[in-house]
């Protein structure tokens, strides 16, 4: 962190542990796809809080349901099954195409649970399999298990030693995965679209090849869809686009639209040999408020047919980005799928996001060479046009 930024953080946020590098604005209000700071400046939000606020801000239908739940029950722990959890589980399982799920409070926790579910499967089957194959440049979260399968040295090194039995293959390189498989391999974990790693979609032959490799060797395929899941790729979950169902699926972010909630889901094949009472738990996981959010969000997604909207609007977004590449010498490429896109730039990424902020546009980096575009899924063409205009100005400033 640069000295100027350090000083700013000390002056404005001296009460916090400084693990973040936030924009120098204080947000006060959100409405639709816009955020407003305390000075009244308006920002078009193409971050959606790291792919969380898929419905944008202030969705009335969702908020009405949340308010009603607040007036009813806020917490029961898992001492009792409750109607909100039953409805949320049924709705989510229908959309994600899995058989059983466990609610968590975050994406990282969903990954932790997924790893544990896999280990328990190996234990119950007495297979002698316990190793994970993960991908280089992947991101799965900050807790120890999730960090152990994250393929970025910068995130990992200060916290080593991490979980034993993890090997890293090159993403989108099936031979590199195959070369690591042995009789101890328990599971292969990957993001169908690497998000934090720079927005790289998995190739179809890679995903299908992993599925086949797993089927042939009784290895579990774990898809982490915490960032790319629930509508963002134009399918409810990205795996559906590959027609290669994982054995374990993680999700979070979009499923709660801002209420902290995540889940890991299992196929019946895994569930039969996996976690049983006493193996895993969470005091808050699957709480009534979070589950009400999940049900309401899922219902709105279905009513608006958001995945189809994403399919349509992303065609327009891609066309506009490709045109920007032709017109603007600082843009050299585009990558991504649906509303998880990145534009490769020759200018410095941090400097560009700061200039965009000055133009009233919120965007973040994708790796160290690109700008990531992860807007609310409800954006319309006019928002794409506005973003292009502002990004162009930011790049040409
Ligand atoms: C693919 C993926 N997995 C896991 C996580 C961790 O989620 P959380 O920050 O909710 O713990 C993230 C967060 O960005 C993510 O992108």
PDB file of N, CA, C and O in Angstrom, residues 13-53:
ATOM      1  N   UNK A  13     -10.151   5.533   8.868  1.00  0.00           N
ATOM      2  CA  UNK A  13     -10.585   4.226   9.380  1.00  0.00           C
ATOM      3  C   UNK A  13      -9.618   3.695  10.431  1.00  0.00           C
ATOM      4  O   UNK A  13      -9.191   2.537  10.375  1.00  0.00           O
ATOM      5  N   UNK A  14      -9.289   4.544  11.401  1.00  0.00           N
ATOM      6  CA  UNK A  14      -8.281   4.144  12.389  1.00  0.00           C
ATOM      7  C   UNK A  14      -8.793   3.037  13.301  1.00  0.00           C
ATOM      8  O   UNK A  14      -8.039   2.429  14.039  1.00  0.00           O
ATOM      9  N   UNK A  15     -10.097   2.747  13.258  1.00  0.00           N
ATOM     10  CA  UNK A  15     -10.667   1.710  14.115  1.00  0.00           C
ATOM     11  C   UNK A  15     -10.623   0.325  13.473  1.00  0.00           C
ATOM     12  O   UNK A  15     -11.007  -0.653  14.093  1.00  0.00           O
ATOM     13  N   UNK A  16     -10.170   0.239  12.218  1.00  0.00           N
ATOM     14  CA  UNK A  16     -10.216  -1.050  11.508  1.00  0.00           C
ATOM     15  C   UNK A  16      -8.841  -1.690  11.372  1.00  0.00           C
ATOM     16  O   UNK A  16      -7.825  -1.001  11.352  1.00  0.00           O
ATOM     17  N   UNK A  17      -8.825  -3.029  11.272  1.00  0.00           N
ATOM     18  CA  UNK A  17      -7.615  -3.734  10.841  1.00  0.00           C
ATOM     19  C   UNK A  17      -7.561  -3.551   9.330  1.00  0.00           C
ATOM     20  O   UNK A  17      -8.517  -3.898   8.636  1.00  0.00           O
ATOM     21  N   UNK A  18      -6.493  -2.995   8.832  1.00  0.00           N
ATOM     22  CA  UNK A  18      -6.462  -2.628   7.415  1.00  0.00           C
ATOM     23  C   UNK A  18      -6.069  -3.776   6.504  1.00  0.00           C
ATOM     24  O   UNK A  18      -4.939  -3.900   6.074  1.00  0.00           O
ATOM     25  N   UNK A  19      -7.063  -4.632   6.222  1.00  0.00           N
ATOM     26  CA  UNK A  19      -6.798  -5.734   5.300  1.00  0.00           C
ATOM     27  C   UNK A  19      -7.331  -5.406   3.912  1.00  0.00           C
ATOM     28  O   UNK A  19      -7.148  -6.181   2.978  1.00  0.00           O
ATOM     29  N   UNK A  20      -8.039  -4.296   3.790  1.00  0.00           N
ATOM     30  CA  UNK A  20      -8.613  -3.931   2.487  1.00  0.00           C
ATOM     31  C   UNK A  20      -7.941  -2.687   1.933  1.00  0.00           C
ATOM     32  O   UNK A  20      -7.253  -1.975   2.641  1.00  0.00           O
ATOM     33  N   UNK A  21      -8.251  -2.454   0.675  1.00  0.00           N
ATOM     34  CA  UNK A  21      -7.705  -1.306  -0.012  1.00  0.00           C
ATOM     35  C   UNK A  21      -8.869  -0.568  -0.694  1.00  0.00           C
ATOM     36  O   UNK A  21      -8.978  -0.566  -1.910  1.00  0.00           O
ATOM     37  N   UNK A  22      -9.789   0.009   0.112  1.00  0.00           N
ATOM     38  CA  UNK A  22     -11.039   0.496  -0.482  1.00  0.00           C
ATOM     39  C   UNK A  22     -10.881   1.783  -1.276  1.00  0.00           C
ATOM     40  O   UNK A  22      -9.893   2.504  -1.128  1.00  0.00           O
ATOM     41  N   UNK A  23     -11.888   2.049  -2.126  1.00  0.00           N
ATOM     42  CA  UNK A  23     -11.938   3.317  -2.842  1.00  0.00           C
ATOM     43  C   UNK A  23     -12.087   4.454  -1.826  1.00  0.00           C
ATOM     44  O   UNK A  23     -12.721   4.276  -0.782  1.00  0.00           O
ATOM     45  N   UNK A  24     -11.548   5.624  -2.139  1.00  0.00           N
ATOM     46  CA  UNK A  24     -11.613   6.740  -1.179  1.00  0.00           C
ATOM     47  C   UNK A  24     -12.959   7.473  -1.212  1.00  0.00           C
ATOM     48  O   UNK A  24     -13.004   8.683  -1.391  1.00  0.00           O
ATOM     49  N   UNK A  25     -14.044   6.720  -1.089  1.00  0.00           N
ATOM     50  CA  UNK A  25     -15.358   7.365  -0.965  1.00  0.00           C
ATOM     51  C   UNK A  25     -16.089   6.682   0.186  1.00  0.00           C
ATOM     52  O   UNK A  25     -15.756   5.541   0.535  1.00  0.00           O
ATOM     53  N   UNK A  26     -17.053   7.372   0.757  1.00  0.00           N
ATOM     54  CA  UNK A  26     -17.879   6.744   1.788  1.00  0.00           C
ATOM     55  C   UNK A  26     -19.294   6.634   1.221  1.00  0.00           C
ATOM     56  O   UNK A  26     -19.954   7.639   0.970  1.00  0.00           O
ATOM     57  N   UNK A  27     -19.730   5.409   0.995  1.00  0.00           N
ATOM     58  CA  UNK A  27     -21.028   5.175   0.352  1.00  0.00           C
ATOM     59  C   UNK A  27     -22.156   5.344   1.361  1.00  0.00           C
ATOM     60  O   UNK A  27     -22.065   4.889   2.498  1.00  0.00           O
ATOM     61  N   UNK A  28     -23.216   6.017   0.898  1.00  0.00           N
ATOM     62  CA  UNK A  28     -24.322   6.292   1.816  1.00  0.00           C
ATOM     63  C   UNK A  28     -25.637   5.669   1.354  1.00  0.00           C
ATOM     64  O   UNK A  28     -26.459   5.276   2.166  1.00  0.00           O
ATOM     65  N   UNK A  29     -25.826   5.587   0.046  1.00  0.00           N
ATOM     66  CA  UNK A  29     -27.140   5.158  -0.447  1.00  0.00           C
ATOM     67  C   UNK A  29     -26.980   4.309  -1.706  1.00  0.00           C
ATOM     68  O   UNK A  29     -26.044   4.519  -2.486  1.00  0.00           O
ATOM     69  N   UNK A  30     -27.894   3.370  -1.879  1.00  0.00           N
ATOM     70  CA  UNK A  30     -27.909   2.577  -3.109  1.00  0.00           C
ATOM     71  C   UNK A  30     -29.310   2.561  -3.684  1.00  0.00           C
ATOM     72  O   UNK A  30     -30.293   2.502  -2.947  1.00  0.00           O
ATOM     73  N   UNK A  31     -29.392   2.607  -4.990  1.00  0.00           N
ATOM     74  CA  UNK A  31     -30.709   2.605  -5.655  1.00  0.00           C
ATOM     75  C   UNK A  31     -30.537   1.985  -7.038  1.00  0.00           C
ATOM     76  O   UNK A  31     -29.760   2.511  -7.858  1.00  0.00           O
ATOM     77  N   UNK A  32     -31.195   0.883  -7.293  1.00  0.00           N
ATOM     78  CA  UNK A  32     -31.058   0.223  -8.600  1.00  0.00           C
ATOM     79  C   UNK A  32     -29.621  -0.207  -8.833  1.00  0.00           C
ATOM     80  O   UNK A  32     -29.059  -0.961  -8.044  1.00  0.00           O
ATOM     81  N   UNK A  33     -29.010   0.314  -9.904  1.00  0.00           N
ATOM     82  CA  UNK A  33     -27.621  -0.073 -10.197  1.00  0.00           C
ATOM     83  C   UNK A  33     -26.651   1.066  -9.860  1.00  0.00           C
ATOM     84  O   UNK A  33     -25.522   1.098 -10.349  1.00  0.00           O
ATOM     85  N   UNK A  34     -27.105   1.986  -9.044  1.00  0.00           N
ATOM     86  CA  UNK A  34     -26.284   3.143  -8.678  1.00  0.00           C
ATOM     87  C   UNK A  34     -26.010   3.191  -7.174  1.00  0.00           C
ATOM     88  O   UNK A  34     -26.849   2.797  -6.363  1.00  0.00           O
ATOM     89  N   UNK A  35     -24.821   3.692  -6.829  1.00  0.00           N
ATOM     90  CA  UNK A  35     -24.480   3.989  -5.437  1.00  0.00           C
ATOM     91  C   UNK A  35     -24.232   5.489  -5.333  1.00  0.00           C
ATOM     92  O   UNK A  35     -23.838   6.137  -6.318  1.00  0.00           O
ATOM     93  N   UNK A  36     -24.455   6.045  -4.155  1.00  0.00           N
ATOM     94  CA  UNK A  36     -24.241   7.476  -3.912  1.00  0.00           C
ATOM     95  C   UNK A  36     -23.338   7.615  -2.703  1.00  0.00           C
ATOM     96  O   UNK A  36     -23.511   6.895  -1.715  1.00  0.00           O
ATOM     97  N   UNK A  37     -22.379   8.549  -2.761  1.00  0.00           N
ATOM     98  CA  UNK A  37     -21.526   8.736  -1.592  1.00  0.00           C
ATOM     99  C   UNK A  37     -22.126   9.806  -0.677  1.00  0.00           C
ATOM    100  O   UNK A  37     -23.166  10.398  -0.985  1.00  0.00           O
ATOM    101  N   UNK A  38     -21.438  10.056   0.446  1.00  0.00           N
ATOM    102  CA  UNK A  38     -22.050  10.972   1.433  1.00  0.00           C
ATOM    103  C   UNK A  38     -22.075  12.414   0.947  1.00  0.00           C
ATOM    104  O   UNK A  38     -22.776  13.242   1.514  1.00  0.00           O
ATOM    105  N   UNK A  39     -21.328  12.682  -0.127  1.00  0.00           N
ATOM    106  CA  UNK A  39     -21.402  14.035  -0.692  1.00  0.00           C
ATOM    107  C   UNK A  39     -22.441  14.128  -1.807  1.00  0.00           C
ATOM    108  O   UNK A  39     -22.586  15.166  -2.464  1.00  0.00           O
ATOM    109  N   UNK A  40     -23.135  13.032  -2.052  1.00  0.00           N
ATOM    110  CA  UNK A  40     -24.208  13.044  -3.052  1.00  0.00           C
ATOM    111  C   UNK A  40     -23.747  12.686  -4.456  1.00  0.00           C
ATOM    112  O   UNK A  40     -24.548  12.721  -5.393  1.00  0.00           O
ATOM    113  N   UNK A  41     -22.465  12.307  -4.642  1.00  0.00           N
ATOM    114  CA  UNK A  41     -21.992  11.903  -5.971  1.00  0.00           C
ATOM    115  C   UNK A  41     -22.591  10.545  -6.347  1.00  0.00           C
ATOM    116  O   UNK A  41     -22.709   9.659  -5.493  1.00  0.00           O
ATOM    117  N   UNK A  42     -22.920  10.410  -7.632  1.00  0.00           N
ATOM    118  CA  UNK A  42     -23.598   9.201  -8.123  1.00  0.00           C
ATOM    119  C   UNK A  42     -22.611   8.304  -8.887  1.00  0.00           C
ATOM    120  O   UNK A  42     -21.824   8.807  -9.690  1.00  0.00           O
ATOM    121  N   UNK A  43     -22.658   7.011  -8.637  1.00  0.00           N
ATOM    122  CA  UNK A  43     -21.740   6.072  -9.297  1.00  0.00           C
ATOM    123  C   UNK A  43     -22.516   4.919  -9.926  1.00  0.00           C
ATOM    124  O   UNK A  43     -23.352   4.290  -9.257  1.00  0.00           O
ATOM    125  N   UNK A  44     -22.210   4.635 -11.174  1.00  0.00           N
ATOM    126  CA  UNK A  44     -22.754   3.438 -11.818  1.00  0.00           C
ATOM    127  C   UNK A  44     -21.921   2.256 -11.314  1.00  0.00           C
ATOM    128  O   UNK A  44     -20.697   2.245 -11.449  1.00  0.00           O
ATOM    129  N   UNK A  45     -22.590   1.273 -10.729  1.00  0.00           N
ATOM    130  CA  UNK A  45     -21.852   0.211 -10.051  1.00  0.00           C
ATOM    131  C   UNK A  45     -21.662  -1.018 -10.934  1.00  0.00           C
ATOM    132  O   UNK A  45     -22.595  -1.808 -11.122  1.00  0.00           O
ATOM    133  N   UNK A  46     -20.461  -1.184 -11.456  1.00  0.00           N
ATOM    134  CA  UNK A  46     -20.133  -2.400 -12.222  1.00  0.00           C
ATOM    135  C   UNK A  46     -19.259  -3.333 -11.381  1.00  0.00           C
ATOM    136  O   UNK A  46     -18.421  -4.072 -11.915  1.00  0.00           O
ATOM    137  N   UNK A  47     -19.453  -3.288 -10.060  1.00  0.00           N
ATOM    138  CA  UNK A  47     -18.767  -4.247  -9.172  1.00  0.00           C
ATOM    139  C   UNK A  47     -19.785  -5.154  -8.482  1.00  0.00           C
ATOM    140  O   UNK A  47     -19.473  -6.269  -8.111  1.00  0.00           O
ATOM    141  N   UNK A  48     -20.998  -4.641  -8.290  1.00  0.00           N
ATOM    142  CA  UNK A  48     -22.062  -5.279  -7.490  1.00  0.00           C
ATOM    143  C   UNK A  48     -21.483  -5.929  -6.217  1.00  0.00           C
ATOM    144  O   UNK A  48     -21.865  -7.046  -5.862  1.00  0.00           O
ATOM    145  N   UNK A  49     -20.577  -5.176  -5.569  1.00  0.00           N
ATOM    146  CA  UNK A  49     -20.010  -5.659  -4.304  1.00  0.00           C
ATOM    147  C   UNK A  49     -19.391  -7.037  -4.464  1.00  0.00           C
ATOM    148  O   UNK A  49     -19.707  -7.944  -3.697  1.00  0.00           O
ATOM    149  N   UNK A  50     -18.524  -7.186  -5.465  1.00  0.00           N
ATOM    150  CA  UNK A  50     -17.895  -8.472  -5.796  1.00  0.00           C
ATOM    151  C   UNK A  50     -18.937  -9.528  -6.170  1.00  0.00           C
ATOM    152  O   UNK A  50     -18.982 -10.617  -5.585  1.00  0.00           O
ATOM    153  N   UNK A  51     -19.799  -9.166  -7.110  1.00  0.00           N
ATOM    154  CA  UNK A  51     -20.759 -10.124  -7.691  1.00  0.00           C
ATOM    155  C   UNK A  51     -21.851 -10.576  -6.718  1.00  0.00           C
ATOM    156  O   UNK A  51     -22.399 -11.664  -6.865  1.00  0.00           O
ATOM    157  N   UNK A  52     -22.131  -9.739  -5.742  1.00  0.00           N
ATOM    158  CA  UNK A  52     -23.157 -10.096  -4.756  1.00  0.00           C
ATOM    159  C   UNK A  52     -24.526  -9.506  -5.118  1.00  0.00           C
ATOM    160  O   UNK A  52     -25.529 -10.223  -5.178  1.00  0.00           O
ATOM    161  N   UNK A  53     -24.549  -8.180  -5.366  1.00  0.00           N
ATOM    162  CA  UNK A  53     -25.834  -7.482  -5.511  1.00  0.00           C
ATOM    163  C   UNK A  53     -26.389  -7.653  -6.925  1.00  0.00           C
ATOM    164  O   UNK A  53     -26.499  -6.705  -7.694  1.00  0.00           O
TER     165      UNK A  53
END
